[in-house]
C-alpha positions as MATLAB code, in Angstrom:
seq = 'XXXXXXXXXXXXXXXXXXXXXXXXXXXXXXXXXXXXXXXXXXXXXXXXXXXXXXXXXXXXXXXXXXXXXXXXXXXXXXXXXXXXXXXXXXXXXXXXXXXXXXXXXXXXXXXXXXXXXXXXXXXXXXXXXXXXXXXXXXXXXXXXXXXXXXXXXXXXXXXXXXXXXXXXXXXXXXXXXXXXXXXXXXXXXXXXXXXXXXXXXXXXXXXXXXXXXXXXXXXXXXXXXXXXXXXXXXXXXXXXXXXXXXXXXXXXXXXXXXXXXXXXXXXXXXXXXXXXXXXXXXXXXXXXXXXXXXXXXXXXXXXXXXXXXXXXXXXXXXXXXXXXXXXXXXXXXXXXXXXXXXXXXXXXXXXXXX';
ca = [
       0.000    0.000    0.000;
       1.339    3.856   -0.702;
       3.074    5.116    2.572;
       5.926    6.990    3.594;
       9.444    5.252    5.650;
      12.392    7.234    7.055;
      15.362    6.385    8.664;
      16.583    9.253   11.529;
      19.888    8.820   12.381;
      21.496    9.790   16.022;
      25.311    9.879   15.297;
      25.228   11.538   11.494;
      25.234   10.511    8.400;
      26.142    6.552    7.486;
      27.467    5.238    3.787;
      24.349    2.783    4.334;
      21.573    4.818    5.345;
      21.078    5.989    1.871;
      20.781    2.330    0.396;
      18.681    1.494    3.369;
      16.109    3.713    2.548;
      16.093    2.915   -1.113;
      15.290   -1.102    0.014;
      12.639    0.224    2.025;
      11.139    2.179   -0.418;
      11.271   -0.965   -3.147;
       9.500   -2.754   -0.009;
       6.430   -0.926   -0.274;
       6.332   -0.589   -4.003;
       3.475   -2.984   -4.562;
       2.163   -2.364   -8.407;
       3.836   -0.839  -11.919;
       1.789    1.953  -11.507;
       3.297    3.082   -8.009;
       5.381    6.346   -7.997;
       7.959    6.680   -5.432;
      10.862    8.754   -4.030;
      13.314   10.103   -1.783;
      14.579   13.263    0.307;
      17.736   13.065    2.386;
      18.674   15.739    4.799;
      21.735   14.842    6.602;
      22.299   18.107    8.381;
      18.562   17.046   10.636;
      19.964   13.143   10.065;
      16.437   12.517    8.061;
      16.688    9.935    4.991;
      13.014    9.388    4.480;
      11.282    7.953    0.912;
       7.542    7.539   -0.093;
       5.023    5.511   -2.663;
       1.657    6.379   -3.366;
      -0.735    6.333   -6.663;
      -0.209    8.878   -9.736;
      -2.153   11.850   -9.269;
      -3.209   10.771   -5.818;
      -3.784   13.636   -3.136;
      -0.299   13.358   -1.810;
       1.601   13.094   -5.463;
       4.135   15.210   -6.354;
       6.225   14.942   -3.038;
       8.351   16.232   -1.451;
       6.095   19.820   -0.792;
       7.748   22.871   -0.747;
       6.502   26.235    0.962;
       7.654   29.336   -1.473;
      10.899   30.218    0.308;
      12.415   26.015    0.730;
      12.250   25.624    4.026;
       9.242   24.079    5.012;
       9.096   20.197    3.358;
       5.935   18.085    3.798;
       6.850   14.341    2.904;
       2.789   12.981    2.557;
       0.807   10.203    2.882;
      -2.962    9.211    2.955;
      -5.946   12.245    2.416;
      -7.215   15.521    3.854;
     -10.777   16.536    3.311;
     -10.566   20.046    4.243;
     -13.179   22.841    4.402;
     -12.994   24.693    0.993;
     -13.109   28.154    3.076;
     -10.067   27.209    5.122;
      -7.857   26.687    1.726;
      -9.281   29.699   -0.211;
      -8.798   31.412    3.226;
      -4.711   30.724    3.045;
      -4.777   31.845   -1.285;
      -6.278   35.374   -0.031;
      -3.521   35.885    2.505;
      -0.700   34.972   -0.200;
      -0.207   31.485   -0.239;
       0.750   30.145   -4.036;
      -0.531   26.458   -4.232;
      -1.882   23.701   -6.760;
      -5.766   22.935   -6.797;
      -6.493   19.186   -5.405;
      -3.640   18.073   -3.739;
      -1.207   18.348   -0.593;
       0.488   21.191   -1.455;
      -1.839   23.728    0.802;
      -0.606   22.049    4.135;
       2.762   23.557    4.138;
       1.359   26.715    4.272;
      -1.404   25.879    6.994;
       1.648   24.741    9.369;
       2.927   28.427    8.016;
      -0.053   30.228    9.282;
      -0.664   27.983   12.592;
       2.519   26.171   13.480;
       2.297   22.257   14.704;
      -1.864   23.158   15.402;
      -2.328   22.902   11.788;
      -2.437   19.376   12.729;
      -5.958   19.609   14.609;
      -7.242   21.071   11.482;
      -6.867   17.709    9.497;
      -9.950   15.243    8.326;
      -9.180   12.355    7.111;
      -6.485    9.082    7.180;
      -3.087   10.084    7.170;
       0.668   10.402    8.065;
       3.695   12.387    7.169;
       7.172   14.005    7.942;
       7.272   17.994    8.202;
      10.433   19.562    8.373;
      10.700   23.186    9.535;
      14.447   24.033    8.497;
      14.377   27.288   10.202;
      13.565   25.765   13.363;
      16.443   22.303   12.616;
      13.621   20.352   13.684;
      10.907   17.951   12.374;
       7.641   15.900   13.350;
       6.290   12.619   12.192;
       2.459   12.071   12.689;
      -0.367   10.516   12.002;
      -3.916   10.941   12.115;
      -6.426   11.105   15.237;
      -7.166    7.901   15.063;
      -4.148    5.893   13.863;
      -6.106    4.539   10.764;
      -2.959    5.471    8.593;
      -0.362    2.952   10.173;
       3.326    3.696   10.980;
       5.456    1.072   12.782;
       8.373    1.973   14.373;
      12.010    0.203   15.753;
      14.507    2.213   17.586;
      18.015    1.243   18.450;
      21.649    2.773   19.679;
      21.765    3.816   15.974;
      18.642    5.801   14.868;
      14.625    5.707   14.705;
      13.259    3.605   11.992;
       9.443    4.343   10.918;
       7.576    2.988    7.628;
       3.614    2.472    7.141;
       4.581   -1.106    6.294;
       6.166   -3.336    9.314;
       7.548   -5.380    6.226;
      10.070   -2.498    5.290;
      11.531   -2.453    9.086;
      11.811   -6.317    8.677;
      13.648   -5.794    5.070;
      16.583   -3.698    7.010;
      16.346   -5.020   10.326;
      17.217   -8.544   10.759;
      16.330   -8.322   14.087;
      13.367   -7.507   14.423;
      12.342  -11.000   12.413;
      10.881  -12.539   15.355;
       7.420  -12.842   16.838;
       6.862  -10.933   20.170;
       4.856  -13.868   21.462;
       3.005  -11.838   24.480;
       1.470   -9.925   21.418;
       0.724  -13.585   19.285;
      -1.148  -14.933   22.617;
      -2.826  -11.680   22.302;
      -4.174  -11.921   19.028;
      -5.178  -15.865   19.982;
      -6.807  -14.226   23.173;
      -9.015  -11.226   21.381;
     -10.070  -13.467   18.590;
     -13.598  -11.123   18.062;
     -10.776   -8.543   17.596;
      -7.377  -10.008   16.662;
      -6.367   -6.857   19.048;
      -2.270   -6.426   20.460;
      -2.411   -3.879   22.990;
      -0.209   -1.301   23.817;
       0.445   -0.085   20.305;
       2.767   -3.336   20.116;
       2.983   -5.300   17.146;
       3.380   -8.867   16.667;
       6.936   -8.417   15.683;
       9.491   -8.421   18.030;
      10.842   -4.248   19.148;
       8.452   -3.252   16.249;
       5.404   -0.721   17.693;
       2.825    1.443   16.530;
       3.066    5.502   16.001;
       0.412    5.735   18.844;
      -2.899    7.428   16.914;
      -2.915   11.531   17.105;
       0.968   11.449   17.579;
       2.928   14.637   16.496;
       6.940   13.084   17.645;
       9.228   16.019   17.135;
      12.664   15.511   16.409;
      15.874   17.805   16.784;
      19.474   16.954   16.188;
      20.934   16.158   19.464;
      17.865   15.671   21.310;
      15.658   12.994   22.218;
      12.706   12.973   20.508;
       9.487   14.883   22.213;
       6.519   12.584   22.052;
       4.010   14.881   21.621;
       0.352   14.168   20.946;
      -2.071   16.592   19.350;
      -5.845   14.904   19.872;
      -7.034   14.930   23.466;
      -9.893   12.613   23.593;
     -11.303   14.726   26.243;
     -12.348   17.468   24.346;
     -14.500   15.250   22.062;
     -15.965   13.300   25.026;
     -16.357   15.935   27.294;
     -19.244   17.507   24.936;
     -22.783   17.841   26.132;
     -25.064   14.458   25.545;
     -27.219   15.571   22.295;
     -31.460   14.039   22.124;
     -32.228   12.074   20.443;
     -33.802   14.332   18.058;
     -30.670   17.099   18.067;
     -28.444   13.952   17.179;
     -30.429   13.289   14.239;
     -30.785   16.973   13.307;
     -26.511   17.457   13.655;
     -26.201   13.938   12.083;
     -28.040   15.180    8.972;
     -26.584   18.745    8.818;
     -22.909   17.539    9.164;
     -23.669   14.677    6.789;
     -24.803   17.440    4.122;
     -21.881   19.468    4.366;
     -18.784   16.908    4.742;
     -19.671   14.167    2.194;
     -19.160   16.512   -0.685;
     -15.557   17.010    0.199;
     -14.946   13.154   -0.138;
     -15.840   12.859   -3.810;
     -13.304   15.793   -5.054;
     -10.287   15.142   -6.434;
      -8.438   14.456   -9.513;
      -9.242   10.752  -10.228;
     -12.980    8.777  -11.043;
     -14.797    7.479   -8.394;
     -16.927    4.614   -8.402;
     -19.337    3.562   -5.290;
     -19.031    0.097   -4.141;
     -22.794   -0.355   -3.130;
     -24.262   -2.892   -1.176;
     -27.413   -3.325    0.650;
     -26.259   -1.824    4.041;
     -27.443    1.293    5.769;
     -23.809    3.247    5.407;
     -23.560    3.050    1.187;
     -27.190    4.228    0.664;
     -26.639    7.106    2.771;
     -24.089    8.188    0.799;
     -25.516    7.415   -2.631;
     -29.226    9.007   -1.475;
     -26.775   12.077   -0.638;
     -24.212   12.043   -3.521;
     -23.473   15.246   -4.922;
     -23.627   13.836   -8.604;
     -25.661   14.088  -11.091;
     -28.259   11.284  -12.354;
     -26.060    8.964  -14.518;
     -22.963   10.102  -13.564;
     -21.778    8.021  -10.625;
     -20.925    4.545  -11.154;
     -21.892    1.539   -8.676;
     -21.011   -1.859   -8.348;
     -21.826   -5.234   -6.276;
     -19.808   -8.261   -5.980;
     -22.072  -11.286   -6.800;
     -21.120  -14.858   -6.295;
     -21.579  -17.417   -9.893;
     -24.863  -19.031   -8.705;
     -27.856  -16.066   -7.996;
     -27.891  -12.764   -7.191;
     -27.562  -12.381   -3.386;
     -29.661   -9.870   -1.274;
     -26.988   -7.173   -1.592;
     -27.348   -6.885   -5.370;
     -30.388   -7.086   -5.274;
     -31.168   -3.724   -2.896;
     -28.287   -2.147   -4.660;
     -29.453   -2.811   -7.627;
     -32.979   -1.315   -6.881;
     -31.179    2.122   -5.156;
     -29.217    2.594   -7.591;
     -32.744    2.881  -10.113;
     -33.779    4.681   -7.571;
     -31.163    7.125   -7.608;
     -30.837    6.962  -11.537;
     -27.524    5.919  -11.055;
     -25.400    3.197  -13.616;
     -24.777   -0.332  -11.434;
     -22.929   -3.397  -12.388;
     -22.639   -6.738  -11.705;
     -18.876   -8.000  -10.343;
     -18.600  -11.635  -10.622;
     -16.665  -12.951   -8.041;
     -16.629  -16.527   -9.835;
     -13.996  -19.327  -11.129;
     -11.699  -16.334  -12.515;
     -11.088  -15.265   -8.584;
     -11.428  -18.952   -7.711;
      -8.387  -19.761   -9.658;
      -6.343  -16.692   -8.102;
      -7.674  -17.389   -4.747;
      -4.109  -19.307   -3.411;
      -2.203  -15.637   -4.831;
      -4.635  -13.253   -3.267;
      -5.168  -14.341   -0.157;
      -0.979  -14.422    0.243;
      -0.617  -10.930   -1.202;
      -3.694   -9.436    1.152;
      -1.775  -10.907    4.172;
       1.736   -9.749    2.869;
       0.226   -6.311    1.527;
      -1.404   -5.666    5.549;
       1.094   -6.966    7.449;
      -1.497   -9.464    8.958;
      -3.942   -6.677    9.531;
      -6.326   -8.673    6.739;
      -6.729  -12.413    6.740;
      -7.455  -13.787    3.471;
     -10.779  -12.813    3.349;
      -9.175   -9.342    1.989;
      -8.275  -11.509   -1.606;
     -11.819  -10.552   -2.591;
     -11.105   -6.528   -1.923;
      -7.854   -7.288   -4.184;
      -9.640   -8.920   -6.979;
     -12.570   -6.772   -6.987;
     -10.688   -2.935   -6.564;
];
């Protein structure tokens, strides 16, 4: 899957860190149509690389602010309110339409609080080189992985646990109190603790915002307090309904910009009619699918089928038949490999299908 790595050395620069990064980099570089990269800044001790999809939100890495010294290195999606990005064009701020490049100049206008501004799955590296410091984050919720490994040499982070394993030999181990874990949580398949079930390997813990300096150890910083969202007066029953269809209004819009087609994958639960009863399209202009097994339609074509009349919008028909049969043993081993065990191989079907 796209994702960012990085290597962060503690005693300089090293003759390998460069072809370290460059292995985990190839790691993650799943598909032909992948583009990837690199930045190396030895003076913070950053060597850091990234792969994601042509023309995806965070192409065209690394981001520069106007002056070069603010670098975003990017990963994952940020549905932002239009009136906070034409907000940053009227004070100045020269960026492209549909992509990244208006973060930079958010951290510009509000420093690391920028951060609490974000909506969506994501990670990324922002360097400040007027300040010789940088932070790695991720999103509130830690939906957008990053694994970490730290040692007497440097700090090791990638979204993929399978690029630390590629440079770390060892880390190639099983932290079993995290495997009895998994066989304990089985409704869950849960290891606690941010830990991973490889050995000195964690997790970036969710709404994280580490900042590193040369010389200093890092500050683990977090920007999401919990409290603030749970701390909120209980809403009725019929002001939660009122909110839930207000915000629903205004923020589904913002997830169907962008410069590539979107399809809906539409099924006969609650969540995907929502969104196609709400879809800011046009009649005919959105196109929805189904998986369907070889022998009848199941129940979820069948009400997808019917919304999608409803909604005058296109639907097919994806056969999931003897063609995904035959590439079942190869799918379910690259949905493992791809997730790092986050997906058993019930997640060959999402790979065949997407």
């Amino acid at each position: 899957m796209p994702g960012i790595a990085g290597i962060i050395s503690k005693h300089g620069p090293s003759a390998e860190w460069r072809s370290r990064i460059q292995s985990m980099v190839e790691c993650m570089t799943h598909e032909a149509f992948y583009v990837s990269g690199t930045y190396l800044n030895e003076e913070l001790g950053l060597w850091s690389g990234w792969t994601c999809h042509q023309e995806a939100f965070a192409d065209r890495l690394p981001i520069w602010n106007e002056r070069k010294d603010i670098c975003l290195i990017f990963s994952g999606e940020d549905f932002a309110d239009q009136a906070d990005v034409d907000a940053l064009r009227t004070r100045g701020h020269n960026f492209n339409s549909g992509d990244a490049s208006y973060l930079v100049h958010l951290y510009e206008e509000m420093g690391y609080e920028f951060l609490e501004k974000l909506n969506g799955w994501f990670s990324g590296v922002l360097l400040d080189l007027r300040e010789h410091k940088f932070v790695l984050f991720n999103d509130r919720y830690g939906v957008n992985r990053i694994y970490y490994h730290e040692d007497s040499r440097g700090f090791y982070f990638a979204s993929e646990a399978k690029a630390l394993l590629k440079i770390l030999p060892g880390t190639r181990q099983l932290d079993f109190r995290s495997l009895g874990e998994v066989l304990s949580c089985l409704c869950c398949e849960a290891v606690l603790q941010n830990r991973t079930v490889f050995s000195g390997i964690s997790l970036l813990p969710p709404g994280s915002s580490w900042v590193f300096s040369r010389g200093e150890p890092v500050k683990k910083k977090s920007y999401f307090k919990r409290e603030r969202w749970e701390s909120q007066p209980q809403l009725s029953e019929s002001n939660f309904y009122e909110k839930l269809k207000e915000t629903w209004a205004r923020v589904l819009p913002k997830y169907f910009l962008g410069k590539q087609p979107v399809g809906l994958s539409l099924t006969g639960g609650v969540d995907s009619r929502m969104i196609l009863a709400w879809v800011p399209h046009l009649a005919g202009t959105l196109p929805c699918y189904t998986w369907s097994g070889k022998y009848r339609d199941c129940e979820d074509v069948k009400i997808a089928r019917q919304a999608a009349k409803l909604c005058r919008q296109p639907h097919s028909t994806i056969l999931v038949g003897d063609e995904f049969l035959s590439q079942f043993h190869d799918l379910a081993e690259k949905a493992v490999y791809i997730s790092d065990g986050t997906m058993d191989v019930t997640g060959s079907i999402d790979l065949y299908v997407q």
